Amino acid sequence: MDIFNPKILDACIRDVASYLSDNQKVDLLLYAMRSLQFDGRSRTVIENAVQSCLHVSTLSPENIAKARILRARARFAGGSHLGAQEDLQAALAAEPDNPEAKALLHQRSVTVEKVKERISTEIWREIALHLPRRDLKSLLFVPHRISRIASQLLFWELDLYFTRVDGDDDHPDTFIADHRMSVTQRDDDARHAQRSADILTRIIVDPAFASAVRTLRIFASRRDKDGSMAFQTGMLTNALPKLINLRNVHLAATSEGIVPVLRILQTTSPRLRGLSLQSPDGSADLSFLEFRHLSHFAYTIDSISILPSSIQNVLGQNRATLRTVALENPHPSPHWTFPALALSIRNLTTIIFTGHFPAASHAFAEILGNGRQLETFDVSCCALECSTASDQFRSVHSNSLPFLRHFSFSVHSLGRRTVDRDLFPAIAEFLRGRRNLRSLQLVAYDEAVQHAVGFDAAIWGVLPSLEGLRGLKITYPSDLAPGLASWLIPRTVLALRLTIDYNTQSARDPIPFLNQLRHGIPTSLRFIGLSDINLRSVSAIVEHGFPMVRVVRVGNNYWTITRKPGDEKLLDGIELEQWPKRRALYHAPEWLEWLGCEDAMIRDPSTFPE
């Protein structure tokens, strides 16, 4: 009886292969793999075999091309089209005249074009809706109909500038000017003025363009020095009625300049969904407003003012529809008080408030107890007189604010007799263990305030429990060792901002402080922001403390860090480019997103929730 053992063939093949060179083994392997079907486990076998072939250092270009093409066919069969295309391009790089690789690439491009033709414009639009503005701008140069879609989406948001940056901005004293920028800045101002005029003209004469606009941001002059506001209002009177799909408006102007524009909007866009106002000289009279569909309302001023009843009336009219509210007045006394009675806190997802909390205030208990849908809690106390704030934080249940993602609490100044040394310990206990928290800001601005509200090194102890944190802004207390502080920062943090009292040793002589802090800083950090400290050169922050970051902020100034490609030491050949003033004032969040630093907690009052 003849008995055949198939294992004998396996052994014979192995014995024969032992006498072959590496290149001969590759030939044998490639020949054998052509007999395999590209399905199931065989695809894994082909992937592993080709990868082992490519590791042979003496492999001929012909065999490299054959191996790549074989794996490309297997990847096509498995649906890995991008990987297959990379293999075909690598095959042509090894053997430029390979006809099989050329044919497969041509077949692939034809197939892709046919698929593109079958995809409707509506589907392309849905895809583009999820892309950031940076990618939309890149799509403008693609020879495809998606470039037209990208163009339309980019013009959903329009900016009009009727103001100069030099000396007429919101931060005239906090920007470090480079004398070389002055000429460029004037040219830039002129270019933006001409651009705004061109946009208004096109809105008036092109209905298709006007109907695409969803968000309009207007930045007017802080002072009507030359009477130009009347002309600008006249232009807007002709343009605004054309914006039939307008949903959001931000208006930064004087209180007198705001009113006529709002009167036009009330007639042309009665169903406005978002309204953001910013006036440097006091609050405008909004008693005539009758918007009743607002889901977002924001008002920022920087002058002595109590919260006007007209603003409370606007909040009351939109009580049922409002989801995000931002009221900010950081100017010294008198401050705004939180309008709890005018709001339906249980409907809100975002509360941003800067103002006054009087002694009898129960605003914190109202927000913490009723804000079931709250995702963003951002409160700055310009004058905290309430000594029971800590009790209000400790009295709420541990699972209150279940959807909280962004928490910010700052204390700028206190009442003369206000002392609540349990305030920040109570807040730290309230936040402990919240793994879904994405950004955190805890700030007490000077040592006297820190002592009165209990902000010390122990507050940093809550940080390791916040495992999902990506953005952190926190005061650095004088009793915290730098070597310990950096290790308390969660490893997930990508953006870090430290506020340091200027009178402390860390601010007066920051180099030793940065050297000690450096060792425990997360290696994935991309953004570092510091309050104004005594430094001759911003590059010292990178060299001594944060060699891994992409963007540095000191005060209100930004620098982008560029490195030579392949620079492993990170410090050799770094260059710091200071941002132009206009970019820092108006476009910081967008540029930070482009640079991968969207977690830097730089809030733009002119933005609207998606």
Steps between C-alpha positions, in 0.01 A plus 500: 500500500637845397488753777567868418573751772442860375738627769784345296441766231519777761828361626641469149407859416666617820815297423524634147446861618788466746743481207368817331623858541268769639415634154429146372273440799312819414459380138363168625266670748362748247443220246313291758281789621365560149304174542317624811149642500467848646248416768482418868818386671703503178503883502670495840751244372576721197538813719750327728691335214536821299611694807770239567613522137532880519731464802763330280764769454635361170158468334505599134272783373314247286412284800408808707249596231364143476453479878332837521265422210404165651416662832311780323277242329432334835421835659266598215314173557474577872375856446821674619518734202730764654756237607482340154559835331805562721640158396448576130675835530788332685519238223532773238766672711701176497432418132364809316412313179308214661193458275295304754528772766412770246196307385374442854547866593314612189221256576486632855476866389224417251306317770536790743379751240197283427423482872537879532258551213244278672526696830238772507567863588292457816732226627810708426338788691431277802865390496626858474278612790719300740830652382683787677551828314866413439402194295225691320757755386719217368206361302470829309797386287355157417375477138167348601151621584583461869710818466181694421331344803801595718479857371133523596565360848791738560271794431246376752698721737598853396713755685473874433768732642429872530777559754877535506714276719759763596366671808133422439480144623380340819845455653702812416748465786560128521645422160878514453540682173789441265592829326552307179132404501363855482520543121374147439219563746383813320500314169308216662241742640451656156466157341234393750309826455493447125404135550205597720379751241526235225306248710218746567482586130478135404231434761292778344543392134526118533191336658652148477806610698288685755270203557799281600596717800399357838725690743605865478764659723534880491792678668439874500705785642513561876474874435318671216783749445427593138127434477553187296248300704209662317640391164564147627147477638367613162691223324368246749145631450525395134684172563325342800159451330676284239619250765183294497658199678688694768494317835777650718632855539792634703526877525794678665439877498416795722169491684364762258626306199337175612143631514438591131643168380278307742195693378577387145554141611172495692322571173707290260583200724227465764579129553866559587643208702822651636578857609835612643567864595820670612521867594790677673312809618202357686188298427271592215129559544338171393149581619368494140625146427239232441707198396323191636693212344853554637685187609824694564536844657827667597578853619846626592577852621798659672362799683329598824147367477239300686314229306236698306137395520490493119750210496293317759195557280679340203591201718142474622353516148720208395484305825356189333741490204832614650764228528823702537544828689814713534490822705834666575592829663850485653514874573537616863190563714211508446486155343223299344322251723393158374141521362375166637134606493508593131643162392371146481817336629372148440493572122854639477803310372748787543528772764778758470484784751743764620374729773394546862368250755352694797492371857148361474552332161386140451600491132741208541234284666253594224742402223632183664156383608308569179760481221428141399599562137796726573818416307694823557521680836717814467480752786737788577442684826613860455360577844419203723317602817316173553656312794272198458622397154690201643186382682307519174757280323508246786121484531438366148493130421820343364334414166368851431589644158535151347586632153767748616793516256653845560533658845650842572497693827705816556517750785643843415413693816303469823285718718678673788386250761443197280686186606412149386808280547302189412394628154766341277526182714122461456531552123785248482288242684206573266721431197692199635476189283316661206659301218289668231633847578691635199617843617553653844583854612558581867642847554553729801689806384729603788627365831251701709207355303652150511528516878140622541344229278724209601699458182823317587709202390230256614268617220741352244437162663170465312673499160613132485136387541394685181613233255338648188630856541644659183517869591613644835529859622590531866664736747842397624506548882818603679499195733516244217834346397557517120645149491176362645262729311592374153437137600152586629392617153306218325691337214203565269541880518587656163468869595626654825462857626656615828415826678778611730484792744750754372629565854610140557852365452383278213396807297801717591758230419323244278800306359564281811123451530474381137799268537339324797157489339625350176571141607139397569321690221295268270702430184188541284445864607440731200416838655639692796361829625654709778397825661740793457830397659849648506664351188740656254417250226199278442735230369608440863155354568560238231864433582465473879145379555295385203708369207207300358239773443382649170360832625606728787283773650632764742241756609293564186780423253549178304801338336502203264797265539650343188772236500722350236363173355644198680634708786511245779655726762205742464713798605738524204388748237164600650342819373230709673262703286288757679140520385381822335271708713189439291547123517543508878191716551252358252612157380683334791259202543508420127879512479537295817278235345720496188805443720337219699454716812120522504499408871674825599181647654520824303139612476386733225184694599407527131465124447174311505428143615462247222 
